[in-house]
Short mmCIF file of C-alpha atoms and ligand atoms in Angstrom, two decimals:
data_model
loop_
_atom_site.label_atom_id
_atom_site.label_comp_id
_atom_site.label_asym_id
_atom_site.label_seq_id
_atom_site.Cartn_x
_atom_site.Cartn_y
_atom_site.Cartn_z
CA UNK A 19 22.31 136.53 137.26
CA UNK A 20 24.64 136.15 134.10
CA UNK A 21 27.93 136.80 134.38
CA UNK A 22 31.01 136.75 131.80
CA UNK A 23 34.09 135.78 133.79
CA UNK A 24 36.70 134.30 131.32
CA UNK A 25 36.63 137.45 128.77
CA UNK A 26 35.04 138.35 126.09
CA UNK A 27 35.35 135.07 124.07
CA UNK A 28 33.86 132.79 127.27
CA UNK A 29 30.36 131.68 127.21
CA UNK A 30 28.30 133.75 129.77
CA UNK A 31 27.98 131.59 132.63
CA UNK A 32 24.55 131.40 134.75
CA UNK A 33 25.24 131.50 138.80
CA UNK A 34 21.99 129.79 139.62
CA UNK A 35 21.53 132.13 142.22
CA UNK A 36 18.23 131.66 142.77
CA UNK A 37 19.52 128.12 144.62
CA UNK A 38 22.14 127.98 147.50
CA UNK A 39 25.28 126.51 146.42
CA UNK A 40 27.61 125.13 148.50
CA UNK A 41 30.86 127.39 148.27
CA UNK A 42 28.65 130.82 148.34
CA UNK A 43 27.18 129.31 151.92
CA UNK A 44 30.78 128.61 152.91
CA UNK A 45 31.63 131.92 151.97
CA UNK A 46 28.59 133.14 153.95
CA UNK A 47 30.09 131.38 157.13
CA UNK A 48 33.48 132.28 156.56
CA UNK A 49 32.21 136.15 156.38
CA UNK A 50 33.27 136.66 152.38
CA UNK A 51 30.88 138.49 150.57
CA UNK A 52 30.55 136.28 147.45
CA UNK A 53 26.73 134.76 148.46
CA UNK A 54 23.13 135.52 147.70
CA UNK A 55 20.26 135.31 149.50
CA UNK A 56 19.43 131.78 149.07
CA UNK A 57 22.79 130.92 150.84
CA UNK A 58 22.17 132.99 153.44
CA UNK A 59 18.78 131.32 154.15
CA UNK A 60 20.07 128.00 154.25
CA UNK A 61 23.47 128.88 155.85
CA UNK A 62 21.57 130.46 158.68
CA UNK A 63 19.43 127.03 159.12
CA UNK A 64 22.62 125.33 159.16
CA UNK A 65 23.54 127.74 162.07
CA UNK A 66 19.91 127.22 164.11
CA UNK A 67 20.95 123.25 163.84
CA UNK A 68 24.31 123.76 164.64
CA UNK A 69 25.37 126.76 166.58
CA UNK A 70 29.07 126.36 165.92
CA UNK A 71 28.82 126.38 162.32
CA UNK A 72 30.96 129.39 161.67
CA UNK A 73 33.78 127.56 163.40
CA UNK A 74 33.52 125.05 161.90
CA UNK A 75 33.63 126.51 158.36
CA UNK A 76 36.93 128.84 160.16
CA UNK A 77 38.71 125.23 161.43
CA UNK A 78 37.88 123.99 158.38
CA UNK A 79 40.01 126.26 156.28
CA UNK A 80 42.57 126.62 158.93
CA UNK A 81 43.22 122.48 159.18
CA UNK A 82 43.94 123.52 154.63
CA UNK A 83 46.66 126.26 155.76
CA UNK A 84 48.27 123.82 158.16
CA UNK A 85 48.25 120.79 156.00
CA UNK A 86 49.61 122.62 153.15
CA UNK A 87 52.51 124.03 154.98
CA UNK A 88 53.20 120.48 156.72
CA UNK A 89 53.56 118.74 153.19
CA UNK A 90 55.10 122.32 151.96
CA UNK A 91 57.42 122.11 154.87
CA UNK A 92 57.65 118.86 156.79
CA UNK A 93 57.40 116.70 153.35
CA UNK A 94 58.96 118.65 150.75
CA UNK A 95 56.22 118.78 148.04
CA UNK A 96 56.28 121.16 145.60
CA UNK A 97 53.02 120.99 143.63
CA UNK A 98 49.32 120.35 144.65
CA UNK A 99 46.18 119.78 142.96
CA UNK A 100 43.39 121.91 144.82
CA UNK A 101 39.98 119.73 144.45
CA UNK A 102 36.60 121.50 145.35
CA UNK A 103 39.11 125.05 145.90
CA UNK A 104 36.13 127.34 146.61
CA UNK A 105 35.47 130.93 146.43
CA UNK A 106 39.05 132.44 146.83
CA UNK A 107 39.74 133.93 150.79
CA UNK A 108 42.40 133.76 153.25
CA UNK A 109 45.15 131.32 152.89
CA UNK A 110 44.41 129.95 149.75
CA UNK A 111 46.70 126.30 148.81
CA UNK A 112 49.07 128.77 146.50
CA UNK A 113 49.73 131.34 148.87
CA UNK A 114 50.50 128.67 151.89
CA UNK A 115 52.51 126.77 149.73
CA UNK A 116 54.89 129.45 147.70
CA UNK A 117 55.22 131.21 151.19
CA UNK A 118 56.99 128.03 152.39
CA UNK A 119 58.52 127.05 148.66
CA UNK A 120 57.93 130.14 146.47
CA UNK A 121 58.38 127.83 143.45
CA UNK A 122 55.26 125.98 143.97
CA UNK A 123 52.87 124.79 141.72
CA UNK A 124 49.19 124.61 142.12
CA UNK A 125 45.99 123.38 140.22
CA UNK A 126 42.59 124.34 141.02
CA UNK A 127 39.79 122.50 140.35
CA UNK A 128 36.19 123.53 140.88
CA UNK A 129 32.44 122.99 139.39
CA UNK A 130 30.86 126.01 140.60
CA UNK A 131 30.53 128.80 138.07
CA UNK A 132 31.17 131.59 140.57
CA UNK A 133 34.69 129.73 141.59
CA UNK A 134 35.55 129.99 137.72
CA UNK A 135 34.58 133.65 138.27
CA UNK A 136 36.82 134.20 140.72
CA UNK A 137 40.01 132.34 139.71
CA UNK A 138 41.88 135.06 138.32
CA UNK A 139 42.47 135.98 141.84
CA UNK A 140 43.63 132.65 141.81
CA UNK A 141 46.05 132.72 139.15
CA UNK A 142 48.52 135.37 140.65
CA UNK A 143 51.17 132.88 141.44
CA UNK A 144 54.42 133.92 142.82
CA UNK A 145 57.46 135.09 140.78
CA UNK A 146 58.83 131.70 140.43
CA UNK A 147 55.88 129.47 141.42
CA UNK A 148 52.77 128.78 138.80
CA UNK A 149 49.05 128.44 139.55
CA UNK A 150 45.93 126.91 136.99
CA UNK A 151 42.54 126.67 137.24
CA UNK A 152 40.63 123.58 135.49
CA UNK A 153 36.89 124.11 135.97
CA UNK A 154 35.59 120.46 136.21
CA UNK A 155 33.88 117.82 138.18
CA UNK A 156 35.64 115.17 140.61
CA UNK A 157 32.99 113.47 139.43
CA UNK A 158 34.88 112.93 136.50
CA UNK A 159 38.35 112.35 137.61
CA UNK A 160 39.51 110.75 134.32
CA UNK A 161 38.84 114.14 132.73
CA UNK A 162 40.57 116.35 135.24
CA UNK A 163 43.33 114.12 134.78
CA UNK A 164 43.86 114.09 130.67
CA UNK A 165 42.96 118.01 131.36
CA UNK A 166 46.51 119.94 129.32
CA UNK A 167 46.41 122.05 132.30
CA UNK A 168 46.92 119.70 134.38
CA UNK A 169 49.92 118.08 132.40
CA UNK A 170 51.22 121.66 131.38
CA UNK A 171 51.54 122.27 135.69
CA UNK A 172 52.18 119.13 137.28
CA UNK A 173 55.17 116.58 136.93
CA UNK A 174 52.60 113.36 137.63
CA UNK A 175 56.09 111.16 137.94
CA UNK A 176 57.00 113.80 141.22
CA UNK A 177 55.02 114.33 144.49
CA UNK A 178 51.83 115.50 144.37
CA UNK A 179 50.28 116.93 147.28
CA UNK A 180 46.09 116.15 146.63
CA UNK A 181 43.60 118.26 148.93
CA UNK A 182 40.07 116.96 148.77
CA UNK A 183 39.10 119.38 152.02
CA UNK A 184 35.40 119.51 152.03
CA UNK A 185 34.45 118.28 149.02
CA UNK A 186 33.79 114.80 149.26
CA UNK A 187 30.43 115.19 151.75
CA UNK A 188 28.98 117.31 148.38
CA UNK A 189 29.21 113.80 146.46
CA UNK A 190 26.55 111.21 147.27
CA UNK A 191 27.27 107.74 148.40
CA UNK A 192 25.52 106.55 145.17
CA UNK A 193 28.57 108.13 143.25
CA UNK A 194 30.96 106.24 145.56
CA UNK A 195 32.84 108.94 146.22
CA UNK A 196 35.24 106.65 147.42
CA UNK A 197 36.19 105.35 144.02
CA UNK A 198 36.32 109.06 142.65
CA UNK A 199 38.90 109.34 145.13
CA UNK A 200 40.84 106.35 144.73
CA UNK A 201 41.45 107.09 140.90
CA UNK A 202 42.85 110.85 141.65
CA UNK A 203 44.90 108.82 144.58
CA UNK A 204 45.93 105.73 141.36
CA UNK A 205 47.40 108.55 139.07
CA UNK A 206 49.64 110.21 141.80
CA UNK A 207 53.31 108.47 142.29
CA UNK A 208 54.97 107.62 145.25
CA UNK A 209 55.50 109.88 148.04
CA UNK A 210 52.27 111.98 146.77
CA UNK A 211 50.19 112.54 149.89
CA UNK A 212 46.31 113.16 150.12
CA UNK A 213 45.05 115.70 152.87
CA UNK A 214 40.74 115.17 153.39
CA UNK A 215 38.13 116.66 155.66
CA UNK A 216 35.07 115.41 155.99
CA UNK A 217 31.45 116.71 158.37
CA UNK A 218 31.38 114.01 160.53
CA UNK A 219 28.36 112.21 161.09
CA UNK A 220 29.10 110.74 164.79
CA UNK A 221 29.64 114.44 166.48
CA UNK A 222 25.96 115.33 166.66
CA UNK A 223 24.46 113.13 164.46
CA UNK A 224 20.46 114.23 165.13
CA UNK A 225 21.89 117.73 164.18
CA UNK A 226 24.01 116.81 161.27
CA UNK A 227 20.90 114.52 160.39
CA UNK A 228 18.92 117.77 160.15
CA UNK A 229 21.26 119.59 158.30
CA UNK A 230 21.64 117.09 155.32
CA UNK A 231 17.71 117.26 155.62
CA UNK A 232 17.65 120.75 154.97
CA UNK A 233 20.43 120.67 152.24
CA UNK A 234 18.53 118.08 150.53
CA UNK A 235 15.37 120.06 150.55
CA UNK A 236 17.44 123.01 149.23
CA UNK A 237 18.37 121.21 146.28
CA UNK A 238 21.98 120.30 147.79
CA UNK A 239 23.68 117.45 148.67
CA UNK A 240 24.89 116.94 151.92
CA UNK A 241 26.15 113.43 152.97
CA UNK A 242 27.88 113.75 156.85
CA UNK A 243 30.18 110.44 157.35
CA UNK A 244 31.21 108.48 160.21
CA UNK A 245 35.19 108.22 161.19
CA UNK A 246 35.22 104.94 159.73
CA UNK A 247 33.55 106.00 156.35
CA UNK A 248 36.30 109.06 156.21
CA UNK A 249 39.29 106.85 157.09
CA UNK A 250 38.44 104.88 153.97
CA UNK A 251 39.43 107.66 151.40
CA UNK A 252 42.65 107.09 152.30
CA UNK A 253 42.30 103.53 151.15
CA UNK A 254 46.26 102.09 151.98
CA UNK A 255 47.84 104.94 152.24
CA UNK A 256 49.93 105.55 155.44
CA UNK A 257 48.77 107.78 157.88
CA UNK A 258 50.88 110.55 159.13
CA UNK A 259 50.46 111.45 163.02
CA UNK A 260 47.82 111.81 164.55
CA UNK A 261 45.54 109.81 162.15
CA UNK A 262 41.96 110.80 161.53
CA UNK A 263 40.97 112.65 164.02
CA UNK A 264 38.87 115.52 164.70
CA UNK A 265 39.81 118.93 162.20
CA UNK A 266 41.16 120.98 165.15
CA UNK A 267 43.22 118.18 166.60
CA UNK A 268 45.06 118.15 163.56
CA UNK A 269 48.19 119.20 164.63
CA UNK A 270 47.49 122.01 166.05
CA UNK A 271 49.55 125.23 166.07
CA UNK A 272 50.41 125.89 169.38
CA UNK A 273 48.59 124.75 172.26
CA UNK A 274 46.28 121.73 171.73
CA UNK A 275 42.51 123.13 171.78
CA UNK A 276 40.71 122.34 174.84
CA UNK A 277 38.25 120.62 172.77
CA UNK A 278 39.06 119.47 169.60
CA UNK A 279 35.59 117.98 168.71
CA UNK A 280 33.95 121.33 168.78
CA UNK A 281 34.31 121.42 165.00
CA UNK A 282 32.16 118.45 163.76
CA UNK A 283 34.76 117.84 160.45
CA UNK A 284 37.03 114.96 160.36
CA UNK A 285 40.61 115.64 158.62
CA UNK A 286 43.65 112.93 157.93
CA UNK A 287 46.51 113.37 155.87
CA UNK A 288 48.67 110.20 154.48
CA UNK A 289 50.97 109.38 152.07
CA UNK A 290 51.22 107.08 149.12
CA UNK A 291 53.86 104.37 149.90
C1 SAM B 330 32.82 123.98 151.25
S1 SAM B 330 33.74 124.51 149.85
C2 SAM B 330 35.38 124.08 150.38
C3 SAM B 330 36.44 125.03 149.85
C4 SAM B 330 37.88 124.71 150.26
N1 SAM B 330 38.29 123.38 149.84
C5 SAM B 330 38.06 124.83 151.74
O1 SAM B 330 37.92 123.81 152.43
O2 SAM B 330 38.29 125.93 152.27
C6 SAM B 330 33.39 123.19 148.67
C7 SAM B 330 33.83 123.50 147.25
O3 SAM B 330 33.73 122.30 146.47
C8 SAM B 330 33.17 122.62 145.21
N2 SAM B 330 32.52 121.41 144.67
C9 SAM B 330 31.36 120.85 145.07
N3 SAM B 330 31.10 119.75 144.35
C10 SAM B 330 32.12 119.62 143.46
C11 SAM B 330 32.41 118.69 142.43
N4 SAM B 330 31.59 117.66 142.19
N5 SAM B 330 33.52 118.87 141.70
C12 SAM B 330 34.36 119.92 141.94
N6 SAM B 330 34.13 120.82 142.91
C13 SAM B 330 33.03 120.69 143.66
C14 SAM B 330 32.19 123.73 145.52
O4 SAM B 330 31.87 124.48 144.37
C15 SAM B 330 32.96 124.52 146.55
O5 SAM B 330 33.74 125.50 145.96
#
């Protein structure tokens, strides 16, 4: 399938959707209707390994909303840069953020053709708030960086709140996604804070095992990490309360969940001294 998302001067873009791809399965789980049949296959053999998946995807997004409105909130930041923003749905970093702060700003960033597709939806920022979409790699951070976009949105001498929330397990360890990280982290000033999740590898790690198996065969990547590999995208940035822990641990709204590792993600938020 071909499709022609940026108007009528945009090169048609081709959705490979004759592979899975990563945000149309999350879609899939989340119960959007922006996937293909590939996706589905290999979204429901995530579900045979891991019965919870669907949760997980769900805790996932919710840990986003609730970071975004503590560093909305609770910090006081007023622009974020959206890394690996997926298919648009609930809740998205714009809407959590200018309901707190109306004049937020936001960046998107994405790789996935069918994201760039969908970022008009994207762009409807609030009265006095602004969103942009760059469609790039965080493999290439240096690029996203010297993107205009990015300097025509963001004040990179202010606060910038950085969400890498499942992202970084798409990036092999051979592309230390650790470094990719650290030079988004570099650019950002003081006070900027970083929110991460993370499929952990130490929930179920025979099932996780499997998955990354199967995403493999499918032509993904899939790399689940142990608390101590996910603590280290932080690098020495402080910690806010409670640390790295499990996604729906996170500060919870309301009551704490009876069991927060039910959701195999790990999540963290800290702050650049
Ligand atoms: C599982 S979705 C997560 C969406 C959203 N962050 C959330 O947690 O609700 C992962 C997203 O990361 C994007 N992605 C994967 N690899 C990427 C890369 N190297 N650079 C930028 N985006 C990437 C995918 O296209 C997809 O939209």
């Amino acid at each position: 399938m071909r499709l022609d998302a940026r108007g009528p001067e945009a090169e048609p873009v081709d959705l490979r959707t004759d592979l899975p791809h990563s945000a149309r399965m999350y879609d899939y789980w989340l119960g959007g209707k922006t996937n293909f049949a590939p996706d589905r296959t290999l979204g429901e053999m995530f579900e045979q390994q891991i019965p919870s998946i669907r949760t997980m995807a769900r805790e996932n997004r919710r840990f986003l909303g609730r970071a975004v409105r503590y560093l909305a909130g609770e910090v006081g930041i007023r622009q974020f840069l959206d890394i690996g923003t997926g298919i648009p749905t609930e809740g998205n970093t714009h809407e959590v953020a200018q309901a707190v702060a109306p004049e937020s700003r936001v960046v998107y960033v994405d790789n996935d053709p069918i994201v760039l597709a969908h970022a008009r939806a994207l762009m409807a920022g609030g009265e006095h708030g602004r969103t942009a979409y760059i469609h790039a790699d965080l493999c290439e951070p240096g690029k996203i960086l010297a993107d205009p976009v990015l300097a025509a949105t963001l004040d990179l001498d202010q606060p910038v709140g950085l969400t890498l929330v499942a992202v970084l397990m798409l990036i092999a360890d051979a592309d230390d996604p650790w470094s990719l990280a650290g030079e988004l982290m570099d650019a950002l000033p003081s006070g900027s804070c970083v929110a991460v999740t993370h499929p952990g590898a130490d929930f179920d790690p025979a099932a996780m095992a499997r998955i990354a198996e199967a995403a493999g065969q499918g032509g993904m990547t899939l790399v689940p990490r142990t608390r101590e590999q996910v603590a280290r995208f932080f690098g020495d940035w402080e910690l806010v309360e409670p640390g790295v822990v499990p996604v729906m641990g996170w500060r919870p709204d309301g009551e704490a969940p009876a069991d927060p590792a039910a959701a195999y993600y790990w999540s963290g938020v800290a702050r650049k001294p």
